[in-house]
Short mmCIF file of C-alpha atoms in Angstrom, two decimals:
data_model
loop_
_atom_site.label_atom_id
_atom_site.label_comp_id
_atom_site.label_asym_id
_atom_site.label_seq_id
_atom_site.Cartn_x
_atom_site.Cartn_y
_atom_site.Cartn_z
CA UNK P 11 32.67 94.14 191.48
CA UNK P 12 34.03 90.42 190.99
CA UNK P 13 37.86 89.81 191.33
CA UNK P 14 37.68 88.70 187.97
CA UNK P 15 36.15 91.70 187.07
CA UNK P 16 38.61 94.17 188.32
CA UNK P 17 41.38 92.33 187.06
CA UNK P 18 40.27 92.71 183.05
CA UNK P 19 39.29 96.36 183.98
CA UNK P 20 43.17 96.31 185.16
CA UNK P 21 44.16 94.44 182.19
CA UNK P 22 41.99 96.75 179.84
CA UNK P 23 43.16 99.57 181.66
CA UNK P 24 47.09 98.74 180.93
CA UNK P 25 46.21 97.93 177.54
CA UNK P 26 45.12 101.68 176.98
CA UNK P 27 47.94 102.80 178.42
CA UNK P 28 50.57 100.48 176.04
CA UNK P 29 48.80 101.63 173.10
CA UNK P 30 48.86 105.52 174.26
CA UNK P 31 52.33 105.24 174.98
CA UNK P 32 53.71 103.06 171.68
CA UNK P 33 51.16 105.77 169.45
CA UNK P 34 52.52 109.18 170.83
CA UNK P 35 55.35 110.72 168.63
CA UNK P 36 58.10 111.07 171.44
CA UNK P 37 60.25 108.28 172.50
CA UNK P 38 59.43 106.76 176.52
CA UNK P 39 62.04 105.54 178.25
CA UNK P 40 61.67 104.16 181.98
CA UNK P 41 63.98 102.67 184.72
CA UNK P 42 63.51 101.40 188.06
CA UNK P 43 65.36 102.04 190.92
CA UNK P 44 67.70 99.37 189.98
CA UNK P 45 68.44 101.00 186.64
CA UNK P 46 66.67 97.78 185.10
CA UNK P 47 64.43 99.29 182.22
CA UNK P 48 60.66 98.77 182.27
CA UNK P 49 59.16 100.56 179.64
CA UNK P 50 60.60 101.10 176.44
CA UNK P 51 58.13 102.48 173.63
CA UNK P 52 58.23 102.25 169.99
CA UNK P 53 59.34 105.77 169.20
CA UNK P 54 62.07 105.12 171.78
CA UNK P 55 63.08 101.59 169.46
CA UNK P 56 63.27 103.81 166.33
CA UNK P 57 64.69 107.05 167.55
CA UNK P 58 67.74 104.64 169.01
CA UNK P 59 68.02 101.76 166.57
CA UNK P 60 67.07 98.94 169.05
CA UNK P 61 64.68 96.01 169.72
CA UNK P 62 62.70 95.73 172.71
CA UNK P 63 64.26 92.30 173.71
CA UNK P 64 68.01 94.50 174.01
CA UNK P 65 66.43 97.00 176.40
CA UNK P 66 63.58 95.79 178.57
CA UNK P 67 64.31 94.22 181.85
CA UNK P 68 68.41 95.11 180.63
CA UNK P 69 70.51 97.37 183.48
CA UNK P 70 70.36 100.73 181.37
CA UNK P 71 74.37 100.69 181.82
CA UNK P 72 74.83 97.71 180.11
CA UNK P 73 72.92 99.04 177.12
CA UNK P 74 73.89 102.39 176.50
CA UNK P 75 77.23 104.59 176.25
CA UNK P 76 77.66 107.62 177.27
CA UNK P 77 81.03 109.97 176.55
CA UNK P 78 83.88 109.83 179.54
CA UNK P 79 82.30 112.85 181.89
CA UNK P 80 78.76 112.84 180.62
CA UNK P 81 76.21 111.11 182.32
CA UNK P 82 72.85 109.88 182.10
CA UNK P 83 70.13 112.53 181.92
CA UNK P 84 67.62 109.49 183.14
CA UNK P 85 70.14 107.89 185.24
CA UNK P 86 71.06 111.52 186.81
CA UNK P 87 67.32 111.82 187.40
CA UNK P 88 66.94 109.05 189.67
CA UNK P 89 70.12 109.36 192.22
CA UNK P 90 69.56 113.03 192.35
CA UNK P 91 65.85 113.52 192.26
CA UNK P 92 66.10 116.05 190.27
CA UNK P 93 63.51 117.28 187.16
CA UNK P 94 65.29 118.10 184.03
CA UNK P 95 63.57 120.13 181.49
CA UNK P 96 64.98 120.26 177.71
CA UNK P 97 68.19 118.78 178.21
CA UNK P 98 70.17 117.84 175.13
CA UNK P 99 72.55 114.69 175.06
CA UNK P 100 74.55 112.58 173.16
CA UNK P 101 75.33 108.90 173.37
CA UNK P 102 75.58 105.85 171.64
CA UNK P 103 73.34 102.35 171.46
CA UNK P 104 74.55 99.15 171.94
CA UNK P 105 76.04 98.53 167.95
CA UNK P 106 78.00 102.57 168.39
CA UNK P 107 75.64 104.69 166.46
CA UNK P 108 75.77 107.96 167.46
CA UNK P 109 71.93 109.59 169.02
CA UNK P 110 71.35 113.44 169.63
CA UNK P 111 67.78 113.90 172.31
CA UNK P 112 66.23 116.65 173.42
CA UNK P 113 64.91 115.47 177.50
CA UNK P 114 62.42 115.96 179.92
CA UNK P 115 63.49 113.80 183.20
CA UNK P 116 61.85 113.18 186.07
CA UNK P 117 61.79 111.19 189.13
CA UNK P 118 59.33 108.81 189.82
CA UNK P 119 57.78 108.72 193.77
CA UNK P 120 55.80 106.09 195.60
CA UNK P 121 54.90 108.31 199.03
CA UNK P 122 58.87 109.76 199.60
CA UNK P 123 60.70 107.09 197.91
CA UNK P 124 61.86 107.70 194.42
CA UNK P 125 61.38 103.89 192.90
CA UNK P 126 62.10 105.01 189.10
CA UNK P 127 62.63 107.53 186.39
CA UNK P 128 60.59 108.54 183.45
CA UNK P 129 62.91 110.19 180.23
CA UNK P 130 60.42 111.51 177.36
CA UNK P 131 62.97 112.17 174.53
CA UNK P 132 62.48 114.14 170.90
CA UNK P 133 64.85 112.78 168.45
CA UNK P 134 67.43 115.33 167.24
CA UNK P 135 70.11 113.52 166.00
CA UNK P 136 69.85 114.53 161.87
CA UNK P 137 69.56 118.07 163.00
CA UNK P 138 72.76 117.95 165.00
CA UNK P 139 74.43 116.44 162.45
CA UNK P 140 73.37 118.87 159.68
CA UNK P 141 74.46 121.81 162.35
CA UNK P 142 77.87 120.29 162.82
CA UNK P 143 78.18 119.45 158.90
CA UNK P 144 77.09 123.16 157.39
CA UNK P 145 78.29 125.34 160.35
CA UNK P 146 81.27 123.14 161.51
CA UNK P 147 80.88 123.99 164.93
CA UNK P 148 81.74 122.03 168.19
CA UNK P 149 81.01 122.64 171.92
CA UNK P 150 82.56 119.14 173.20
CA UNK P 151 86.24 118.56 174.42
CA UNK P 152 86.91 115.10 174.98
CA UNK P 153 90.45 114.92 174.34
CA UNK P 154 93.39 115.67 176.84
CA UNK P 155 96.89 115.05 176.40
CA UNK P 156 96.84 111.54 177.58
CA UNK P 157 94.53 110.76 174.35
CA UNK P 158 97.50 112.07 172.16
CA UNK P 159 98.87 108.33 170.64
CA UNK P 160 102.70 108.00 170.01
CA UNK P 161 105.96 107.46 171.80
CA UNK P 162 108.21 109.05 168.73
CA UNK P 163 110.67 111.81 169.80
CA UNK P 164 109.07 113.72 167.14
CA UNK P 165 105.85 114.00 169.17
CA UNK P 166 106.85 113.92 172.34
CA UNK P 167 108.62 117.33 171.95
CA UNK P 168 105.39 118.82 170.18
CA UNK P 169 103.51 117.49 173.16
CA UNK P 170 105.91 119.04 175.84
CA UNK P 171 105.95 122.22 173.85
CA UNK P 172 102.27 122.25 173.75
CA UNK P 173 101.84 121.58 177.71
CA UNK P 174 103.71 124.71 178.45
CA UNK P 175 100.97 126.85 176.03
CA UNK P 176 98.21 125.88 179.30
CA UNK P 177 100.19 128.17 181.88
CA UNK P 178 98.96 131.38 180.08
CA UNK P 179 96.57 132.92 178.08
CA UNK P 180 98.89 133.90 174.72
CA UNK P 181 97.05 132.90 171.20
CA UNK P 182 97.95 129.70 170.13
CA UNK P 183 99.11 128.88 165.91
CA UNK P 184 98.78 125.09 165.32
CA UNK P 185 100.47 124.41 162.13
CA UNK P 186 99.96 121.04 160.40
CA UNK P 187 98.74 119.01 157.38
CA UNK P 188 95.30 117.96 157.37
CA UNK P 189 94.56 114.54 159.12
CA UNK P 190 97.36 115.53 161.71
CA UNK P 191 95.47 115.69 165.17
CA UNK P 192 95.40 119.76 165.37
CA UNK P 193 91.68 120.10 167.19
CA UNK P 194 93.28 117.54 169.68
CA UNK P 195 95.81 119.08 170.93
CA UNK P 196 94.23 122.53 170.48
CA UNK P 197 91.32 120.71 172.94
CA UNK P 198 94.16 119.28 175.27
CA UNK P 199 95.56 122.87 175.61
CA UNK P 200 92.23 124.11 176.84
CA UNK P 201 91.62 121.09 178.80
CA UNK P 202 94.92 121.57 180.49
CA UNK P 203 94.22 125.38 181.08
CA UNK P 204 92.75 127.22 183.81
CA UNK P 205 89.51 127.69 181.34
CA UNK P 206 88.93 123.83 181.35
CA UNK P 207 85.58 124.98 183.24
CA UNK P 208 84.65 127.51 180.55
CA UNK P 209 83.26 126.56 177.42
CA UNK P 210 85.51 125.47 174.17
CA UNK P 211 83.94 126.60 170.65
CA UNK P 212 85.48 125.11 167.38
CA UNK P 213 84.58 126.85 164.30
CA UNK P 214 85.39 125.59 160.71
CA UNK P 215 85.81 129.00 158.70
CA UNK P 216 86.10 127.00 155.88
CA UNK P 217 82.81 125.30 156.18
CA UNK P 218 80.69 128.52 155.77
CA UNK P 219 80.27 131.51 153.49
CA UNK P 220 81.65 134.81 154.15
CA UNK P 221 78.62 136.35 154.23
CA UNK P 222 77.40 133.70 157.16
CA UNK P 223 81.09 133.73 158.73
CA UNK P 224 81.01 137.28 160.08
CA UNK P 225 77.55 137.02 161.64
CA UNK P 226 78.07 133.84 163.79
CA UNK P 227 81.46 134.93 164.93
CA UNK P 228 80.63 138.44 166.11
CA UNK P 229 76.85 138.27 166.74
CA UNK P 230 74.10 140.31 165.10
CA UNK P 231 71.50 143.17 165.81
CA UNK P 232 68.00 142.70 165.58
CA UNK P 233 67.20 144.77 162.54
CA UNK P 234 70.45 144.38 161.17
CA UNK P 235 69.41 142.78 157.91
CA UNK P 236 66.06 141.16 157.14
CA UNK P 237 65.14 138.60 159.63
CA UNK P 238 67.92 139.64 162.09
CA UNK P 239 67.50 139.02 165.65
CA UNK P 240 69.79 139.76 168.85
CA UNK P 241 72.06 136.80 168.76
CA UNK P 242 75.70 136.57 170.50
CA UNK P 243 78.59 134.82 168.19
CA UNK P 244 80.70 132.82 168.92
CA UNK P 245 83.47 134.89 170.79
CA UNK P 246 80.30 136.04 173.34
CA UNK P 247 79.38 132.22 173.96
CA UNK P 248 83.03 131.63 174.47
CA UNK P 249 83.32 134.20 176.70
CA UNK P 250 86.07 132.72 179.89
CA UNK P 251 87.12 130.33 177.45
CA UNK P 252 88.31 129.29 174.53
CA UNK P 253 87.69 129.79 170.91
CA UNK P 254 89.26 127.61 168.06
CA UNK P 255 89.22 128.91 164.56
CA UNK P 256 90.31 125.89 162.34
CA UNK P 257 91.96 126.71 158.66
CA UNK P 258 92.36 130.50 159.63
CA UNK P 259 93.66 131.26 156.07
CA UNK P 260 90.38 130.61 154.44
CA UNK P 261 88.91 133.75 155.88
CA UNK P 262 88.43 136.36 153.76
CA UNK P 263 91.14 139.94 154.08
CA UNK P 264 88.26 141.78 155.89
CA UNK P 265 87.33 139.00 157.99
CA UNK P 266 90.90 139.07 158.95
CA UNK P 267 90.90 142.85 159.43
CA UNK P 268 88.36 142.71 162.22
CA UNK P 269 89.11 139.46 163.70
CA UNK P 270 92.42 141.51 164.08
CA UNK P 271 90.85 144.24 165.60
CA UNK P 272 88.92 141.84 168.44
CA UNK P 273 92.17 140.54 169.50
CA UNK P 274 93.80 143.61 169.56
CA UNK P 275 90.99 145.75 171.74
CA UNK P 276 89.76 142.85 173.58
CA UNK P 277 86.16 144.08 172.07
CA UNK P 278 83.84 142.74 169.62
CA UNK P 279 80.80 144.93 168.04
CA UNK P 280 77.79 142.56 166.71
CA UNK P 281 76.81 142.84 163.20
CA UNK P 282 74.37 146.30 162.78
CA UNK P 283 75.53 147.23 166.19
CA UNK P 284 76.95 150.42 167.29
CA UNK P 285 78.04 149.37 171.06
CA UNK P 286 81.70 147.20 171.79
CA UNK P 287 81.44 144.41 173.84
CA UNK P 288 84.28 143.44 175.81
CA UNK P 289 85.48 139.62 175.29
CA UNK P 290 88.05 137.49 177.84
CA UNK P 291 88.59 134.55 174.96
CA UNK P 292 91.79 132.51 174.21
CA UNK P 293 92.17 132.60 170.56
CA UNK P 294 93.43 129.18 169.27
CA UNK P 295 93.74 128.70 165.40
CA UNK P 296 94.92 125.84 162.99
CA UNK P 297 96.31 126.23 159.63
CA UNK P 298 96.91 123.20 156.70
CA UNK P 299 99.46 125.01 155.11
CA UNK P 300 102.94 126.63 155.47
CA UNK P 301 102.60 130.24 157.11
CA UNK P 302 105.41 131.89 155.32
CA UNK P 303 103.20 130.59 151.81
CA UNK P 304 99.97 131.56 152.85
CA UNK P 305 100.99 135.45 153.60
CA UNK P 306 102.86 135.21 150.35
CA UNK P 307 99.93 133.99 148.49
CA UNK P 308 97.69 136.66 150.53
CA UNK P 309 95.61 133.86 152.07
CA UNK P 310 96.49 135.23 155.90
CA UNK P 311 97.99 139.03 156.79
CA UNK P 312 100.60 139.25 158.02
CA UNK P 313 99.65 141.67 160.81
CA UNK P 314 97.17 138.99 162.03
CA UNK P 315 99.75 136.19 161.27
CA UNK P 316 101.97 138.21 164.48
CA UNK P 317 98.98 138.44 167.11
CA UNK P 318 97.83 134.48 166.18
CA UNK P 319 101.20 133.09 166.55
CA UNK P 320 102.92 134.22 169.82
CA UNK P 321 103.01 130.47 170.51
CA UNK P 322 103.31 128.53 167.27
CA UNK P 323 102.99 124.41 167.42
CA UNK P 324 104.09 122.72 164.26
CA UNK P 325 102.13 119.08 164.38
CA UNK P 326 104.55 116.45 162.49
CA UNK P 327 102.94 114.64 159.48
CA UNK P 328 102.80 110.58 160.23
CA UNK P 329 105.10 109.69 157.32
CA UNK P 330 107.75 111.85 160.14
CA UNK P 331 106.79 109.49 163.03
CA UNK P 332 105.91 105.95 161.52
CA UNK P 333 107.85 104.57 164.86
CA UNK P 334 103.62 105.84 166.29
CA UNK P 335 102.01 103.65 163.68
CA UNK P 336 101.63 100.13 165.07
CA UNK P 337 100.48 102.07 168.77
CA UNK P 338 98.05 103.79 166.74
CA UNK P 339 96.82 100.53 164.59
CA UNK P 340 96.60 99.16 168.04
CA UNK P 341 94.53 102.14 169.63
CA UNK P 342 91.89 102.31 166.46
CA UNK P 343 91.59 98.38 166.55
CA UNK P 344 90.28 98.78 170.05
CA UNK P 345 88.12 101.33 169.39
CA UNK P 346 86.39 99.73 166.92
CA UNK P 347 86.44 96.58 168.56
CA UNK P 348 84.09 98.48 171.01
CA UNK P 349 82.02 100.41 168.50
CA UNK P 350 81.02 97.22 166.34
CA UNK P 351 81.32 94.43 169.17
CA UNK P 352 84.20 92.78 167.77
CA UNK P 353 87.25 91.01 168.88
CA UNK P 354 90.15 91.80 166.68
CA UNK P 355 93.82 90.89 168.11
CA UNK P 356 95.91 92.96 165.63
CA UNK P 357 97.42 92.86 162.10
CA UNK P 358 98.98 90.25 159.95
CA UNK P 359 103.31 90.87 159.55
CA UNK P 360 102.21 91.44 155.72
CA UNK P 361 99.58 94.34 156.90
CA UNK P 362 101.82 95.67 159.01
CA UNK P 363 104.72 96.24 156.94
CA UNK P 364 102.48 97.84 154.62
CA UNK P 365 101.26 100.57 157.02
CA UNK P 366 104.34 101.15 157.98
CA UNK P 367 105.68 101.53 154.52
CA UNK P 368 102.77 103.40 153.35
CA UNK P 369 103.48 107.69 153.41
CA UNK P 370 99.97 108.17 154.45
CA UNK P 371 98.96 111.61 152.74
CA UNK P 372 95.73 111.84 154.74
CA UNK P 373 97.74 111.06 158.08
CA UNK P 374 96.10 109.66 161.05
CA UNK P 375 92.61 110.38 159.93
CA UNK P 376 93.57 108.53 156.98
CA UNK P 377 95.31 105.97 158.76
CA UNK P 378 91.96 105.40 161.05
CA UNK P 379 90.13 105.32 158.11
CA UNK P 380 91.77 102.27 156.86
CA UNK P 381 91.39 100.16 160.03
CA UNK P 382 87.55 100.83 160.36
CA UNK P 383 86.99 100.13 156.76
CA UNK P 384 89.17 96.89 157.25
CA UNK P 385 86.88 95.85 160.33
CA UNK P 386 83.80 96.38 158.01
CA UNK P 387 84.88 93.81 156.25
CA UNK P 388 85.83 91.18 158.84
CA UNK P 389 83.22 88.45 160.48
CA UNK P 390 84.51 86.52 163.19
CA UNK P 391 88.56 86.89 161.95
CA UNK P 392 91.01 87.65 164.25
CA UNK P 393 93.69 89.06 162.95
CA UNK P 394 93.42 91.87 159.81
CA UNK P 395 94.83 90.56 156.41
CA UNK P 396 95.29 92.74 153.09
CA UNK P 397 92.35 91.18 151.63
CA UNK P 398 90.70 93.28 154.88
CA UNK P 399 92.18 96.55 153.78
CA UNK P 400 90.06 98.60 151.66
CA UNK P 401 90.44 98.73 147.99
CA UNK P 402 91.75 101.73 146.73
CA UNK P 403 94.55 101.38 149.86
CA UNK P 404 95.53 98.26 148.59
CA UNK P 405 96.14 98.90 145.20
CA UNK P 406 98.61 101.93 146.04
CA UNK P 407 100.29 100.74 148.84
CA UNK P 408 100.68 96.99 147.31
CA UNK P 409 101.93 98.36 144.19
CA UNK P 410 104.54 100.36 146.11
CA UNK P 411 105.58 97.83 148.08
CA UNK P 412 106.80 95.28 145.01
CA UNK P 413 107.95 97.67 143.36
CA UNK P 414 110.46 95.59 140.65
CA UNK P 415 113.44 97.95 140.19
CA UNK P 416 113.63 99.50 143.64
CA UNK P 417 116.21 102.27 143.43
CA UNK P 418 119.45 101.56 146.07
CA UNK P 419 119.79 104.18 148.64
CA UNK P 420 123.34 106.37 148.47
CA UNK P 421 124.73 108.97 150.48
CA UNK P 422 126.66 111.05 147.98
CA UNK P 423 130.36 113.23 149.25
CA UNK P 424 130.81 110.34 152.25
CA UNK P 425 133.82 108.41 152.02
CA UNK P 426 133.34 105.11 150.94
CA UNK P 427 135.35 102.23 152.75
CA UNK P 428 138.60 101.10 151.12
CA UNK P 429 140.93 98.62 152.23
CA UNK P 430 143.31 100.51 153.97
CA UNK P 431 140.20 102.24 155.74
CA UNK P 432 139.30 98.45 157.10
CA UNK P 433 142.37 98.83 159.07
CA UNK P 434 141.36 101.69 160.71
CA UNK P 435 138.96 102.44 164.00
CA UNK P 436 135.55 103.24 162.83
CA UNK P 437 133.83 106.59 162.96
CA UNK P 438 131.46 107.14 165.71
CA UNK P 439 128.12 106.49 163.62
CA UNK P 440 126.23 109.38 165.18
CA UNK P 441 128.46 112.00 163.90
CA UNK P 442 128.93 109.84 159.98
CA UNK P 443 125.36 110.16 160.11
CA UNK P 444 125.24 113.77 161.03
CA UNK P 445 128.06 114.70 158.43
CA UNK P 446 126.10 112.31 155.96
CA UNK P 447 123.39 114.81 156.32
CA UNK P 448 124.38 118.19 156.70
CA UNK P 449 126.04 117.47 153.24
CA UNK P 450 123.21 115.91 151.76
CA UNK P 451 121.06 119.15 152.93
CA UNK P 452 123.29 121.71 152.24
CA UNK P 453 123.76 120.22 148.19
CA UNK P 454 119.75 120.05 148.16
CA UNK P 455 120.06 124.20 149.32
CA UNK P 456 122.46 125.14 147.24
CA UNK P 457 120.62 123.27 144.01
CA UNK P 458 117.47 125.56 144.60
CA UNK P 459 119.86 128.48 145.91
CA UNK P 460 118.49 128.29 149.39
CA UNK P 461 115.09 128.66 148.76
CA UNK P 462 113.17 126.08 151.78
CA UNK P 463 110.19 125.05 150.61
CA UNK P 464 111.70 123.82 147.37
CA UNK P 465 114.49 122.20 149.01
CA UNK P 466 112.56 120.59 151.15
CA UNK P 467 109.91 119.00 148.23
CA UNK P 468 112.70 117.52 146.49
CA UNK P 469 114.36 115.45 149.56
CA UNK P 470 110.72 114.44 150.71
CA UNK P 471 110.47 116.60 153.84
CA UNK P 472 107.74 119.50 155.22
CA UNK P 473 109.09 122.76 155.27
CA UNK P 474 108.99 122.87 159.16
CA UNK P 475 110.65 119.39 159.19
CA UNK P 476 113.81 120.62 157.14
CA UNK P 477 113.81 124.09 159.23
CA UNK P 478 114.26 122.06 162.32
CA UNK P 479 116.99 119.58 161.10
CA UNK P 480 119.07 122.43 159.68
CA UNK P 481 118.77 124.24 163.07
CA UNK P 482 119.93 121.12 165.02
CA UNK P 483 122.72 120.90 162.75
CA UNK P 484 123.82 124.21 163.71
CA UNK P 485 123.97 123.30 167.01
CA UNK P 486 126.45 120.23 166.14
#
């Protein structure tokens, strides 16, 4: 055989090979020993939103992103030599969309010297959406205290209060409005434990039926119901660690009743089951609504209300800390900025009053909301003006802010200055203040004959945020 002739049986041969490789229905993914990719098939380009051109002959680190702590199945592959079978991941391409894969990993070797790796991936990333849409669970915990945004004296004590829950094992109440950051702290509690190693389980119970609920907390027995199979729930797969039940109140009374029992006796008993299995689980759980109202509205027991709360966390709305605001317009601008490849120095002094202003009823996830919809709308602009922000935000907050007939704040039963009084040494302004408003809270108590949670809708405040000032004002 002719050098030319084994040259176009090589060139035929590789040809066969492209078209086997850009035809099969699983994404091909390979790296060097550099990291530099050299083969990158089609199904790869769809399953992760790319061209060809951004990948091949690109360090694989420059491309992709992974989450802080989770590395590279493909990259793992080739500085450990080690096979990987069925390995799920997340990451994220080059533009910040999110990519679920189910991998098989392997090593390449020339004689003893690994000189690449081979990733053949299955594209999973609608399914894992769809699981963490209808069932609303979570296995990640990305968040520790240091991702917690704000310098406000109202958060800082929450945080401090919250660092002292990691020293023991007591059930944990988080108690905030929704948008307020409760799976992130409840995630920087475990983080911060002496579980950290052990796995961390979020459950919605809002997000499923009852009928659903009770089966993939406890577990079921094959034969249980039609099409049952042995399966362990949630508080088995948490076992060591911890498990978060978010919006606690929307389980049902006998839901309640035996989540009750499980924290009592340490024990769960699987669905058709007649044998207890004994759990070692921290029990954290979040609620969107005032305690006190939801046992008297018979949305949580009381009973279970005692055993949840031994340590009880009261998040602070962001209309109680708008000092955080322009931190955390700084933090989501840079986020972004790295999600969509942008370059975006801050807000205009008009923007910023107005978020500053604003109440924001949806709190910080409404607050993030507005700066990635702003972003959306930006091209190469620096700096985000209100023609940014997103519709419906500007119309409310705009309006608000030119308001024609703004009222004039008063402090009613202060004395007012008089002539004589400009004679006189002034008041130290930390105790006016602090007369100013114990009076104005005690009139607002007495109009709705100390009843709280009224009191505390008419001056603007949450129920936990009027509890606290009126026991510092004891203490004055």
């Amino acid at each position: 055989m002719t050098n030319k002739q084994t040259i176009d049986k090589l060139l035929q041969t590789q040809k066969i090979y492209e078209t086997l490789i850009n035809e099969i229905d699983v994404g091909v993914h390979a790296i060097d020993h550099t990291g530099r990719t050299m083969i990158y098939n089609d199904k790869m380009m769809e399953i992760e939103s790319m061209r060809k051109e951004e990948v091949i002959d690109k360090n694989f680190q420059d491309v992709f992103m992974f989450e802080d702590g989770q590395g590279s199945t493909l990259l793992n592959a080739l500085h450990h030599k080690k096979e990987v079978k069925n390995q799920k991941q997340t990451y994220y391409n080059n533009k910040g969309k999110e990519i679920t894969t189910i991998n098989n990993t392997f090593p390449v070797y020339a004689g003893k010297t690994a000189i690449g790796a081979i990733e053949i991936a299955k594209d999973v990333t609608v399914i894992e959406r769809l699981v963490r849409k209808n069932l609303g669970i979570n296995v990640n915990t990305r968040y520790s205290f240091d991702n917690i945004i704000g310098s406000s004296s109202a958060i800082k004590d929450v945080i401090e209060n919250t660092k002292r829950a990691t020293r023991t094992a007591s059930s944990v109440l988080i108690v905030g409005e929704t948008g307020t950051g409760k799976e992130l702290f409840a995630q920087s509690i475990h983080n911060g434990s002496d579980r950290s190693s052990a796995p961390f389980i979020s459950q919605n119970c809002a997000a499923i039926p009852d009928n659903l609920i009770e089966s993939l907390l406890f577990g079921t027995k094959k034969g249980a119901f039609t099409g049952a199979i042995d399966r362990p729930g949630l508080f088995e797969q948490a076992e060591g660690g911890t498990l978060l039940l978010d919006e606690i109140n929307s389980l049902s009374p006998m839901l309640q009743a035996k989540l009750l029992r499980a924290i009592q006796e340490k024990s769960i008993r699987r669905v058709g089951d007649t044998v207890d299995r004994k759990i070692n689980v921290r029990i954290i759980s979040t609620i969107n609504e005032d305690p006190i109202e939801a046992i008297s509205n018979q949305r949580l027991r009381k009973d279970l209300f005692y055993r949840l709360s031994v340590v009880s966390l009261f998040i602070p709305p962001l209309r109680e800390r708008k000092e955080d605001i322009i931190q955390l317009i700084d933090f989501f601008i840079q986020k972004y900025n790295h999600m969509f490849q942008m370059n975006i120095k801050g807000v205009s002094n008009e923007v910023s009053s107005l978020l500053t202003n604003y109440d924001w009823p949806g709190n910080i996830r409404e607050l993030e909301h507005v700066i990635e919809g702003a972003t959306n709308l930006m091209i190469d602009e620096e700096v985000i003006e209100v023609s940014h922000l997103p519709y419906n935000f500007r119309n409310k907050s705009v309006s608000k802010s030119y308001d024609t007939n703004p009222k004039e704040p008063s402090i009613i039963g202060v004395h007012q200055f008089t002539a004589n009084d400009k004679q006189q040494p002034l008041r130290n302004l930390k105790d006016f203040l602090l007369e100013a408003e114990n009076y104005y809270i005690n009139k607002a108590l007495e109009k709705h004959k100390f009843h709280v949670t009224n009191a505390a809708k008419e001056l603007g405040l949450s129920r936990q945020s009027l509890q606290y000032r009126m026991k510092r004002l004891e203490t004055n």
